[in-house]
Coordinates of C-alpha atoms in Angstrom, one line a residue:
M12 CA 22.3 -9.7 27.4
N13 CA 19.8 -7.3 24.8
Y14 CA 21.8 -4.0 24.7
M15 CA 18.9 -2.0 22.6
N16 CA 15.3 -2.3 22.3
F17 CA 12.3 -0.1 21.8
S18 CA 10.0 1.1 25.2
K19 CA 7.7 -1.4 25.8
A20 CA 3.4 0.7 25.1
S21 CA 5.1 3.8 22.4
C22 CA 5.1 1.6 19.5
K23 CA 2.4 3.8 17.7
N24 CA 2.7 1.4 14.5
C25 CA 4.4 4.0 11.6
Y26 CA 7.0 1.3 11.0
K27 CA 9.2 4.0 10.5
C28 CA 12.0 1.4 12.6
L29 CA 11.3 -1.6 10.2
R30 CA 11.7 0.7 6.9
S31 CA 15.1 2.2 8.4
C32 CA 16.1 -1.7 9.3
P33 CA 18.0 -3.8 6.4
V34 CA 18.4 -6.9 7.8
K35 CA 14.5 -6.3 9.5
A36 CA 15.5 -7.1 12.6
I37 CA 12.1 -5.9 14.6
R38 CA 9.3 -8.4 14.8
F39 CA 5.8 -6.5 15.4
K40 CA 3.6 -9.0 18.2
N41 CA 0.3 -7.2 19.6
Q42 CA 1.2 -4.3 17.8
Q43 CA 4.5 -3.5 19.7
A44 CA 8.1 -3.0 17.9
K45 CA 11.0 -5.6 19.9
I46 CA 14.7 -5.9 18.2
V47 CA 15.0 -9.3 18.0
E48 CA 18.8 -10.0 18.9
E49 CA 20.1 -12.9 16.8
R50 CA 18.6 -10.7 13.6
C51 CA 20.4 -7.5 14.9
I52 CA 23.9 -6.4 13.1
G53 CA 22.9 -3.4 16.5
C54 CA 23.0 -0.3 13.8
G55 CA 21.0 1.6 16.5
H56 CA 18.9 3.3 13.2
C57 CA 15.9 2.1 14.2
L58 CA 15.8 3.2 17.8
E59 CA 17.5 7.1 16.1
V60 CA 14.4 7.0 13.4
C61 CA 11.8 6.8 16.0
P62 CA 9.1 9.8 15.9
Q63 CA 8.3 8.6 19.6
N64 CA 12.2 8.9 20.7
A65 CA 11.1 5.0 22.2
R66 CA 14.2 3.8 22.9
D67 CA 15.7 1.8 25.9
I68 CA 19.2 1.4 25.8
L69 CA 21.1 -0.3 27.9
S70 CA 23.5 2.5 30.0
D71 CA 26.6 2.1 31.8
L72 CA 26.5 5.7 32.2
E73 CA 25.5 5.3 36.1
R74 CA 28.3 2.9 37.0
V75 CA 30.6 5.4 35.5
Q76 CA 29.2 8.4 37.0
Q77 CA 29.5 6.2 41.0
L78 CA 33.0 5.6 40.8
I79 CA 34.2 9.0 39.7
T80 CA 32.2 10.1 43.0
R81 CA 33.7 7.3 44.7
G82 CA 37.5 8.5 43.8
E83 CA 38.1 5.9 41.6
K84 CA 41.1 6.2 38.4
V85 CA 38.4 7.0 35.3
I86 CA 40.0 7.0 31.7
A87 CA 38.0 8.2 28.6
S88 CA 39.0 7.2 25.1
I89 CA 37.4 9.1 23.4
A90 CA 36.7 8.6 18.9
P91 CA 38.1 11.2 16.7
S92 CA 35.1 12.1 15.0
F93 CA 33.3 14.2 18.4
P94 CA 34.5 17.0 16.6
A95 CA 30.9 16.5 15.1
Y96 CA 28.8 16.2 17.3
F97 CA 30.2 18.5 19.6
N98 CA 29.3 21.7 18.1
L99 CA 32.7 23.6 20.3
E100 CA 36.4 24.0 20.7
E101 CA 38.0 20.7 20.6
G102 CA 39.6 21.7 23.6
K103 CA 37.1 22.5 25.6
V104 CA 35.3 18.9 25.0
V105 CA 38.7 18.1 26.7
S106 CA 37.9 20.0 29.1
A107 CA 34.7 19.1 30.2
L108 CA 35.6 15.0 30.6
R109 CA 38.0 16.7 33.7
K110 CA 34.9 18.7 34.5
L111 CA 32.8 15.9 34.6
G112 CA 35.5 13.8 36.8
F113 CA 37.9 11.7 34.0
S114 CA 41.6 11.2 35.4
I115 CA 42.8 10.7 31.8
V116 CA 41.5 11.7 28.1
E117 CA 42.9 10.7 25.2
E118 CA 41.7 9.7 21.7
T119 CA 40.8 6.5 20.7
A120 CA 42.5 7.1 16.8
M121 CA 46.2 6.0 19.2
G122 CA 44.4 2.8 19.0
A123 CA 43.2 3.3 15.1
E124 CA 47.1 4.0 14.6
V125 CA 47.9 0.4 16.0
V126 CA 45.4 -0.9 13.8
S127 CA 46.8 0.3 10.7
Q128 CA 50.3 -1.6 11.7
A129 CA 48.6 -4.6 11.7
Y130 CA 46.3 -4.4 9.0
E131 CA 50.0 -4.4 6.7
D132 CA 51.3 -7.5 9.3
Y133 CA 48.2 -8.7 8.1
I134 CA 48.1 -8.4 4.4
K135 CA 51.8 -8.7 4.4
N136 CA 51.9 -12.4 5.6
N137 CA 48.7 -13.8 4.3
K138 CA 47.1 -13.8 0.7
L139 CA 43.7 -13.4 0.0
E140 CA 41.9 -13.1 -2.4
N141 CA 40.0 -9.9 -0.7
Y142 CA 40.0 -8.7 2.8
I143 CA 37.7 -6.5 4.0
T144 CA 37.8 -4.4 7.7
T145 CA 36.8 -5.3 11.3
C146 CA 36.9 -1.6 12.7
C147 CA 33.0 -1.0 12.3
P148 CA 31.2 -4.0 14.7
S149 CA 27.7 -3.7 12.7
A150 CA 29.6 -3.9 9.4
N151 CA 31.0 -7.1 11.4
Y152 CA 27.2 -8.7 11.8
L153 CA 26.1 -7.9 8.7
I154 CA 29.0 -10.0 7.8
E155 CA 28.8 -12.8 10.1
K156 CA 24.8 -13.5 10.2
Y157 CA 24.4 -12.6 6.6
F158 CA 27.1 -13.0 4.6
P159 CA 28.9 -16.0 6.2
R160 CA 30.8 -17.0 3.3
L161 CA 32.4 -14.2 3.5
V162 CA 33.8 -13.9 7.1
P163 CA 37.6 -15.7 6.0
Y164 CA 38.1 -12.2 4.4
M165 CA 37.8 -10.2 7.5
I166 CA 40.6 -9.1 9.1
P167 CA 41.4 -10.4 12.3
V168 CA 42.3 -7.7 14.0
V169 CA 40.4 -5.9 17.1
S170 CA 39.1 -2.9 16.9
P171 CA 40.3 0.8 17.6
M172 CA 38.7 0.7 21.2
L173 CA 39.5 -2.6 21.9
T174 CA 43.5 -1.7 20.9
H175 CA 43.2 1.4 22.5
G176 CA 42.0 0.6 25.8
Q177 CA 44.6 -2.4 26.1
I178 CA 47.4 0.6 25.6
L179 CA 45.6 2.4 28.8
K180 CA 45.4 -0.2 30.6
K181 CA 49.2 -0.8 30.1
A182 CA 50.0 2.4 30.6
Y183 CA 48.2 3.6 33.7
G184 CA 47.2 0.1 35.7
K185 CA 45.2 -2.8 34.8
E186 CA 43.7 -1.0 38.1
A187 CA 42.0 1.8 35.6
F188 CA 38.7 2.1 35.0
V189 CA 38.2 3.1 30.8
V190 CA 35.8 4.4 29.1
F191 CA 35.0 4.8 25.1
I192 CA 33.2 7.5 24.0
G193 CA 31.9 7.4 20.8
P194 CA 28.7 7.9 18.6
C195 CA 27.4 4.0 18.0
A196 CA 25.5 2.3 20.6
A197 CA 27.1 -1.0 18.5
K198 CA 30.2 -0.2 20.7
K199 CA 28.3 -1.8 23.9
I200 CA 27.9 -4.6 21.7
E201 CA 31.2 -5.0 21.0
A202 CA 32.7 -4.5 24.1
E203 CA 30.4 -6.6 26.3
G204 CA 30.2 -9.4 24.1
L205 CA 33.5 -10.7 23.7
D206 CA 34.7 -13.2 26.0
D207 CA 38.5 -11.8 25.9
N208 CA 37.8 -8.0 26.5
K209 CA 39.7 -7.0 29.1
F210 CA 40.1 -3.7 28.5
I211 CA 36.9 -2.0 27.7
D212 CA 35.0 -1.1 31.2
A213 CA 32.2 1.0 29.7
V214 CA 30.9 2.3 27.0
L215 CA 29.6 5.8 26.5
T216 CA 28.2 7.3 23.2
F217 CA 28.4 11.4 23.1
E218 CA 24.7 11.8 23.8
E219 CA 24.9 10.3 26.9
I220 CA 28.0 12.5 27.9
N221 CA 25.6 15.8 26.7
R222 CA 23.6 14.5 28.3
W223 CA 25.9 14.4 31.4
I224 CA 27.5 17.6 30.8
L225 CA 23.8 19.6 30.3
D226 CA 22.3 17.4 34.2
C227 CA 26.2 19.2 35.6
K228 CA 25.0 22.3 34.6
L229 CA 28.8 23.6 32.7
D230 CA 29.1 26.4 30.9
L231 CA 31.1 25.5 28.3
D232 CA 31.9 28.6 27.1
S233 CA 33.4 29.4 29.9
L234 CA 35.8 26.3 30.0
N235 CA 39.5 26.8 29.1
E236 CA 40.5 25.1 26.1
E237 CA 42.6 22.1 27.2
D238 CA 44.6 18.6 25.1
F239 CA 44.3 15.5 25.5
D240 CA 47.1 13.7 27.9
K241 CA 49.0 12.2 24.5
L242 CA 47.9 13.0 21.0
A243 CA 47.2 10.3 18.0
C244 CA 49.0 10.4 15.0
R245 CA 48.5 11.6 11.4
R246 CA 46.8 8.1 10.0
G247 CA 45.1 7.3 13.6
E248 CA 42.9 10.9 13.1
S249 CA 41.9 9.8 9.8
Y250 CA 39.8 6.5 11.0
P251 CA 36.0 8.1 11.6
L252 CA 36.1 10.2 7.3
G253 CA 35.2 7.1 4.6
G254 CA 38.5 6.0 3.0
G255 CA 39.9 7.0 6.7
I256 CA 41.3 3.1 6.9
I257 CA 42.6 3.7 3.5
S258 CA 44.7 6.6 3.6
G259 CA 46.5 5.1 6.4
I260 CA 47.6 2.0 4.2
K261 CA 47.8 3.4 0.9
K262 CA 51.5 1.9 0.2
T263 CA 50.8 -1.2 1.4
L264 CA 47.9 -1.5 -1.1
E265 CA 49.4 -0.5 -4.3
K266 CA 52.2 -3.3 -3.3
N267 CA 50.1 -5.9 -2.8
N268 CA 48.4 -4.4 -6.1
L269 CA 44.9 -4.6 -4.3
Q270 CA 42.4 -2.2 -5.3
P271 CA 40.8 -0.1 -2.2
I272 CA 37.2 0.5 -2.1
S273 CA 35.6 2.2 0.8
I274 CA 31.8 1.5 1.1
S275 CA 29.3 3.2 4.2
G276 CA 25.3 2.9 4.3
T277 CA 23.9 -0.6 4.8
E278 CA 22.5 -0.9 1.5
D279 CA 25.5 -0.1 -0.3
C280 CA 27.5 -2.3 2.0
I281 CA 24.5 -5.1 1.5
N282 CA 24.9 -4.5 -2.5
V283 CA 29.1 -4.9 -2.3
L284 CA 28.7 -7.7 -0.5
K285 CA 26.9 -9.5 -2.7
S286 CA 28.9 -8.4 -4.9
M287 CA 32.1 -10.3 -3.9
E288 CA 30.0 -13.7 -2.5
R289 CA 29.1 -13.9 -6.5
E290 CA 33.0 -14.1 -6.7
S291 CA 32.6 -10.0 -9.0
L292 CA 35.1 -8.8 -6.7
K293 CA 38.6 -9.9 -6.9
S294 CA 41.8 -8.4 -5.1
V295 CA 40.3 -6.2 -3.3
F296 CA 41.1 -4.1 0.7
L297 CA 37.4 -3.7 1.7
E298 CA 36.5 -0.5 4.4
I299 CA 33.2 -1.1 5.2
S300 CA 31.0 0.7 7.8
V301 CA 27.1 1.0 7.9
C302 CA 26.5 4.4 8.8
K303 CA 26.8 6.7 5.8
G304 CA 29.4 8.7 6.1
S305 CA 30.9 6.7 8.1
C306 CA 30.8 7.1 11.9
V307 CA 30.7 11.2 11.1
G308 CA 27.1 10.1 9.9
G309 CA 26.5 7.8 12.8
P310 CA 23.5 6.7 14.4
N311 CA 24.6 9.1 17.2
M312 CA 24.6 12.0 14.8
I313 CA 21.1 11.8 13.3
N314 CA 19.0 13.4 16.2
N315 CA 22.0 16.3 16.3
N316 CA 20.8 19.0 13.8
D317 CA 23.6 20.0 12.4
D318 CA 24.0 19.5 8.1
Y319 CA 26.0 16.4 7.3
Y320 CA 28.2 18.4 5.6
E321 CA 28.9 20.9 8.0
K322 CA 30.1 18.1 10.5
L323 CA 32.4 16.9 8.2
S324 CA 34.0 19.8 7.7
R325 CA 34.9 20.2 11.6
V326 CA 36.2 16.9 11.7
K327 CA 38.0 17.2 8.6
N328 CA 39.2 20.9 10.1
Y329 CA 40.2 19.5 13.6
I330 CA 42.8 16.6 12.3
K331 CA 44.2 19.5 10.0
R332 CA 44.8 21.3 12.9
R333 CA 46.0 17.9 15.0
E334 CA 48.6 17.9 11.7
D335 CA 49.9 20.8 11.9
M336 CA 50.7 20.3 16.4
I337 CA 52.2 17.1 15.7
S338 CA 54.8 18.7 12.5
T339 CA 55.8 21.5 15.5
Q340 CA 55.6 20.4 19.1
D341 CA 57.7 17.3 20.8
K342 CA 54.3 15.2 22.0
V343 CA 54.1 11.4 22.6
K344 CA 52.9 9.6 19.8
C345 CA 51.1 6.2 19.8
S346 CA 53.6 5.2 16.9
E347 CA 55.8 4.5 20.0
V348 CA 53.9 1.5 21.2
T349 CA 55.1 -1.5 20.2
I350 CA 53.1 -3.7 18.6
D351 CA 54.4 -6.5 19.9
N352 CA 53.0 -6.2 23.2
L353 CA 49.5 -6.0 22.1
N354 CA 46.6 -8.5 22.0
M355 CA 45.9 -7.7 18.5
H356 CA 43.8 -11.3 17.6
R357 CA 40.7 -11.8 17.1
T358 CA 38.5 -14.3 15.6
F359 CA 35.3 -13.8 13.4
Q360 CA 32.9 -16.7 12.7
D361 CA 29.1 -18.1 11.3
K362 CA 26.4 -16.5 13.4
S363 CA 23.3 -17.3 10.6
L364 CA 20.8 -18.1 11.5
K365 CA 19.5 -21.4 10.3
I366 CA 16.1 -20.3 9.8
E367 CA 13.0 -23.0 7.7
E368 CA 11.8 -21.3 4.4
P369 CA 8.5 -21.2 4.7
S370 CA 6.7 -22.9 1.7
K371 CA 4.9 -21.6 -1.4
E372 CA 1.7 -22.3 -0.5
E373 CA 1.7 -21.2 2.9
I374 CA 2.9 -17.5 1.8
Q375 CA 0.3 -17.5 -0.5
R376 CA -2.0 -18.4 2.4
V377 CA -0.9 -15.4 4.0
L378 CA -0.7 -12.9 1.0
K379 CA -4.6 -14.3 0.8
E380 CA -5.7 -13.1 4.7
M381 CA -3.8 -9.9 3.3
G382 CA -6.3 -9.7 0.8
K383 CA -3.6 -10.0 -2.0
F384 CA -6.0 -12.9 -4.1
E385 CA -3.8 -11.9 -7.6
D386 CA -0.8 -10.4 -9.3
K387 CA -2.5 -7.1 -9.3
D388 CA -3.4 -7.1 -5.4
E389 CA 0.2 -6.8 -4.4
L390 CA 1.0 -3.2 -4.2
N391 CA 4.6 -3.5 -2.8
C392 CA 4.5 -0.2 -1.5
G393 CA 6.3 -0.6 1.8
V394 CA 4.4 1.1 3.6
C395 CA 5.1 -1.9 6.8
G396 CA 8.2 -2.0 6.1
Y397 CA 8.9 -4.7 3.9
N398 CA 9.8 -3.7 0.5
T399 CA 7.0 -6.6 -1.0
C400 CA 3.8 -8.3 -0.2
K401 CA 5.7 -11.1 -0.6
E402 CA 8.8 -10.6 1.8
K403 CA 5.6 -9.3 4.2
A404 CA 3.7 -13.0 3.7
K405 CA 7.2 -14.4 4.7
A406 CA 7.7 -12.3 7.9
I407 CA 4.3 -13.7 9.1
C408 CA 5.6 -16.9 8.5
E409 CA 8.5 -16.4 10.4
G410 CA 6.6 -14.5 12.8
M411 CA 8.1 -11.4 13.0
A412 CA 5.2 -9.2 11.2
E413 CA 1.2 -9.3 11.6
T414 CA -1.5 -9.4 9.1
D415 CA -2.8 -6.0 10.5
M416 CA 0.8 -4.4 9.4
C417 CA -0.6 -3.8 5.9
L418 CA -2.0 -0.6 5.8
H419 CA -4.0 -0.7 2.3
F420 CA -5.2 -4.4 3.7
M421 CA -6.3 -2.5 7.0
R422 CA -7.8 0.7 5.4
N423 CA -10.2 -1.8 2.3
K424 CA -11.1 -3.8 5.8
A425 CA -12.7 -0.9 7.5
E426 CA -14.0 1.3 4.5
S427 CA -16.2 -2.1 3.5
L428 CA -16.9 -2.2 6.6
S429 CA -17.6 0.5 7.1
N430 CA -20.1 1.0 3.8
V431 CA -21.3 -2.4 4.9
I432 CA -22.8 -0.8 7.6
F433 CA -23.9 2.1 6.0
E434 CA -25.8 1.0 2.9
N435 CA -27.2 -1.8 5.0
T436 CA -28.4 0.4 8.3
P437 CA -31.8 0.6 8.7
N438 CA -30.9 3.8 10.3
I439 CA -31.0 7.3 8.6
V440 CA -27.4 8.5 8.3
M441 CA -26.5 11.8 7.0
L442 CA -22.8 13.5 7.2
L443 CA -23.2 17.9 6.0
D444 CA -20.3 19.7 5.3
G445 CA -19.7 22.8 8.1
D446 CA -22.3 24.9 5.7
L447 CA -24.6 22.2 6.1
N448 CA -24.3 20.6 2.8
I449 CA -25.1 17.0 2.0
K450 CA -21.6 14.4 1.6
E451 CA -22.9 11.4 2.4
I452 CA -27.2 10.1 2.8
N453 CA -27.2 6.4 3.0
P454 CA -30.6 4.3 0.9
A455 CA -32.6 3.9 4.4
A456 CA -32.0 7.8 4.6
Q457 CA -33.0 8.0 0.2
E458 CA -36.2 6.0 0.8
V459 CA -37.4 8.4 3.6
F460 CA -37.2 11.6 1.7
M461 CA -37.3 9.9 -1.8
V462 CA -34.8 11.2 -3.3
N463 CA -31.7 9.7 -4.9
D464 CA -28.2 10.7 -3.5
E465 CA -26.1 11.9 -6.8
K466 CA -29.4 14.3 -7.2
I467 CA -29.4 15.8 -3.5
K468 CA -25.0 15.1 -2.6
G469 CA -23.3 18.7 -2.3
K470 CA -27.4 20.5 -1.9
P471 CA -28.2 22.1 1.9
I472 CA -30.1 19.3 4.4
S473 CA -32.9 23.0 4.2
M474 CA -34.0 21.2 1.0
L475 CA -35.4 17.9 3.5
I476 CA -35.8 19.2 6.2
N477 CA -35.5 22.0 8.2
D478 CA -32.1 22.4 9.7
E479 CA -32.7 25.2 12.6
D480 CA -31.5 21.9 14.7
F481 CA -28.1 20.7 12.9
R482 CA -27.3 24.5 12.6
T483 CA -27.6 25.1 16.4
V484 CA -25.5 21.9 17.0
K485 CA -22.8 23.4 14.1
E486 CA -22.9 26.9 16.7
T487 CA -23.0 25.8 19.9
G488 CA -20.9 22.1 19.3
K489 CA -23.9 21.1 21.5
S490 CA -25.3 17.3 20.9
I491 CA -29.0 16.6 20.1
I492 CA -29.7 13.1 21.7
G493 CA -33.4 11.4 20.8
K494 CA -35.2 14.5 20.0
R495 CA -38.5 13.6 18.2
A496 CA -39.1 15.3 14.9
D497 CA -42.6 15.0 13.1
Y498 CA -42.4 15.4 9.2
P499 CA -45.7 14.1 7.5
Q500 CA -45.1 15.1 4.4
Y501 CA -42.6 12.5 4.3
N502 CA -45.0 10.3 6.3
A503 CA -42.2 10.1 9.0
I504 CA -41.7 10.7 12.7
L505 CA -38.0 10.6 14.0
I506 CA -35.3 10.0 16.9
Q507 CA -32.7 12.7 15.6
N508 CA -29.1 12.7 16.7
I509 CA -27.4 14.6 15.3
V510 CA -23.5 15.5 16.6
Y511 CA -21.0 18.2 15.5
L512 CA -17.3 17.1 14.4
K513 CA -15.5 19.5 15.1
K514 CA -12.0 18.3 14.3
Q515 CA -13.2 17.9 11.2
N516 CA -16.0 20.7 10.5
L517 CA -18.3 18.0 9.7
V518 CA -22.1 17.3 11.3
L519 CA -23.3 13.9 11.8
A520 CA -27.1 13.2 11.4
S521 CA -28.4 9.5 12.9
M522 CA -32.3 9.1 12.9
I523 CA -34.7 6.1 13.2
N524 CA -37.9 6.5 11.6
I525 CA -40.7 5.1 14.1
M526 CA -43.6 5.6 12.5
E527 CA -44.1 1.9 12.7
E528 CA -44.1 1.9 15.8
E529 CA -46.3 5.1 16.6
K530 CA -48.7 3.3 13.9
N531 CA -49.0 -0.2 16.2
K532 CA -49.3 1.8 19.4
I533 CA -52.8 3.6 17.3
E534 CA -53.5 0.1 16.6
L535 CA -52.7 -1.2 19.7
L536 CA -54.6 1.4 21.7
R537 CA -57.6 1.0 19.0
V538 CA -58.0 -3.0 20.6
K539 CA -57.4 -1.8 23.9
E540 CA -60.6 0.9 23.7
N541 CA -62.6 -2.2 21.7
T542 CA -61.9 -5.0 24.0
L543 CA -62.5 -2.5 27.3
N544 CA -66.1 -2.0 25.1
V545 CA -66.9 -4.9 25.1
A546 CA -66.2 -6.0 28.1
Q547 CA -68.2 -4.0 29.5
E548 CA -71.1 -5.0 27.7
V549 CA -70.1 -8.3 29.3
I550 CA -70.4 -6.8 32.4
D551 CA -73.5 -4.5 32.2
K552 CA -75.7 -7.5 30.2
Q553 CA -74.6 -9.8 33.6
M554 CA -75.8 -7.8 35.5
R555 CA -79.1 -7.2 34.1
V556 CA -79.7 -11.8 34.3
A557 CA -78.8 -11.1 37.9
Q558 CA -81.0 -8.6 38.8
E559 CA -83.6 -10.9 36.7
I560 CA -82.4 -14.2 38.9
A561 CA -82.6 -12.3 41.7
G562 CA -86.2 -10.9 41.0
L563 CA -87.3 -14.0 40.5
L564 CA -85.9 -15.5 43.2
G565 CA -87.4 -13.0 45.5
E566 CA -91.0 -13.6 43.9
T567 CA -90.7 -17.6 44.6
T568 CA -89.0 -17.2 48.1
A569 CA -92.0 -14.7 49.7
E570 CA -94.6 -17.7 48.2
T571 CA -93.1 -20.3 49.9
K572 CA -92.8 -18.4 53.3
V573 CA -96.8 -17.7 52.7
I574 CA -97.1 -21.9 52.5
L575 CA -94.9 -22.8 55.1
N576 CA -96.4 -20.7 58.1
K577 CA -100.0 -22.1 57.1
L578 CA -99.0 -25.7 56.8
R579 CA -97.5 -24.7 60.4
K580 CA -100.3 -24.1 61.9
V581 CA -102.1 -26.8 61.0
I582 CA -99.4 -28.9 62.1
S583 CA -99.5 -27.3 65.7
G584 CA -103.3 -26.6 65.9
D585 CA -103.1 -23.2 65.9
D586 CA -105.4 -23.2 62.5
K587 CA -108.7 -25.0 62.4
Y588 CA -108.7 -26.7 59.3
Y589 CA -112.3 -26.3 57.5

C-alpha cells in the first residue's frame, strides 16, 4: 500500500523534494514526482518541503471520527513530543482531545518506559559488537533497505507506540479502538506494515488533530486544563529528545562498557551507519533518529512556524513539570506494568533492492545525451536533486529520472535553439528596453538598417527609424500587428509587428521586408501591361485583315451574281442572244 505520495498534476519541477530525499526514492516521469515505495524510508520530509503542498497522505481521520460519532470507545495514545507542536498548556491539549470524543487519553511515554526495560534486558542477555535502537521506523527502514549488513545489530524490540497499544488493550479491553497521535507519518507505515500488529488501530499526525480541532471550531483558550488518565514515568518522557533513550539506560550501558552515541538527521545517520558498516565503530550503543533534532524536529513540525529551540524548550519544560508532579503525587506509573505480560519481540530483515547496476558505457551514453561530453561539462551542481551528474545519469538508466531534469542542459538547449532562430531568421527582430533603447538586434535587421550590433546596442531606436509606433505600443500596451511602413532610405518596405512585454518592460519588434515582393509585383504589372498591349495589336491587325477579306469577298460576290443572272435569262429564253 502506498501510504504517502505527491498529488498528481501539482508538481512544478522544482526538485526540492528530491534534494531533501537522502535515498533518492522519488521517480520523475512526464514531469511528475512519485515516491517509489520500495526505496522509500517513510521519513516524509519530501512532502513537507514541497512548495506546492502536493501531498497525498493516507489518513485515518474520517474512520476515527465515524467511530466516535457511533459512540465507540476510542483511546488516544499521544507522543510526548506534543508540546513542541501545540503551543499551549499541555492540560488544554488533553482537554481538547476529550472534547473531540476520545474516551481515554494517555501518553505513549508509558510504552517507552517498558521499551527501556526491554532494551536493558536485551543488552544483558545478548552480547553483540554493537546495538542499534529501533524506536524510529524510518531509521529501521534505512538500515533494512540500504545497510542490510547491520540488521543483526538492530535491537529486536517493538516501538513505544506498539508497546503502549498492548498496554491499552490489556487495560481497557481488546474491543477498544486505539489511536496513536504523533509527529511522524512513518508511524502509519509501521502500524499497517506489521502483520502481527493487533494493538494500534489507527494513526493520526499532530497536523491532522490540529485540523480536526479547527474544523470543530474549538476555543482552546476557554478550555480547562485536564490531566492524562495515567502518567508516564521519567525516562519514558525523554524519548522525543536526542539522547532520551540513552539517558534512561545509562547505567546498563556503563556496566556493559558500551559507548553511547546519539545521532539525528538522515545525513548524519547515513554517515554513522557507513562507519559501522566499515567496522570503524565497535562496542557502540547507537540511538538513531532520521529527523534532525529527533522527534522534536520531526517532519510534521517543519511547517509549524516556531523555532526548533523554542519547541525543544517547551518539551524540556514539560518533562521537568511531569517529574515534579510524579515525585509529589501518588499516581499510577507505567513501571507497574509487567513486561512479562507483553510481546516485546519483533524481527527485522534484509529489504535491500536488487538493482542491476548500469554499465559505464550506458552512463556515458546518458551523459552525452545530457550535453556532458567531457569532465568539465559535469557541473555537479545538485539542482536536479542528485549530487553529481553521474548519479543523475545512473538514475536515468534505472528509470528514476529524466534527461530534461538538468536545468543547465535545458537552458543551454533553449538558448542554443533560440540563438539559431535569432541568428538565422530572415525576418527583422529587435528587442528594446523600456526607454526604447536597442538591447538586441539580429543579423537580418543589421543588414537592412546597415548597422553593426556593437555600435547600435544601447542606442535609441529613433536613430534607425521613426519611433512613434514603438512609443504608442509602450504607452498603450496595445500591439501593432501587420502595419506597413515604407523606408526608402533603406530601400525597404516593412510589415511591422510590435508587442509590449509588460512583465519584462521590453518592446519586441518583428518585421518582414517585402521590398522584393513589391518589386516582383511591379514587374508583374509591367509584364501584364505589355502582354495586353501586344494582344490588342494582334486583335487590331486581325480586324483589319478580316475587313479587307470581307471587302474582296463582297466585290467578287456581286460580279458573280450579275453573271449568273444573265446566264439564267439566256437559258430561260427571256433574253435575246446577239
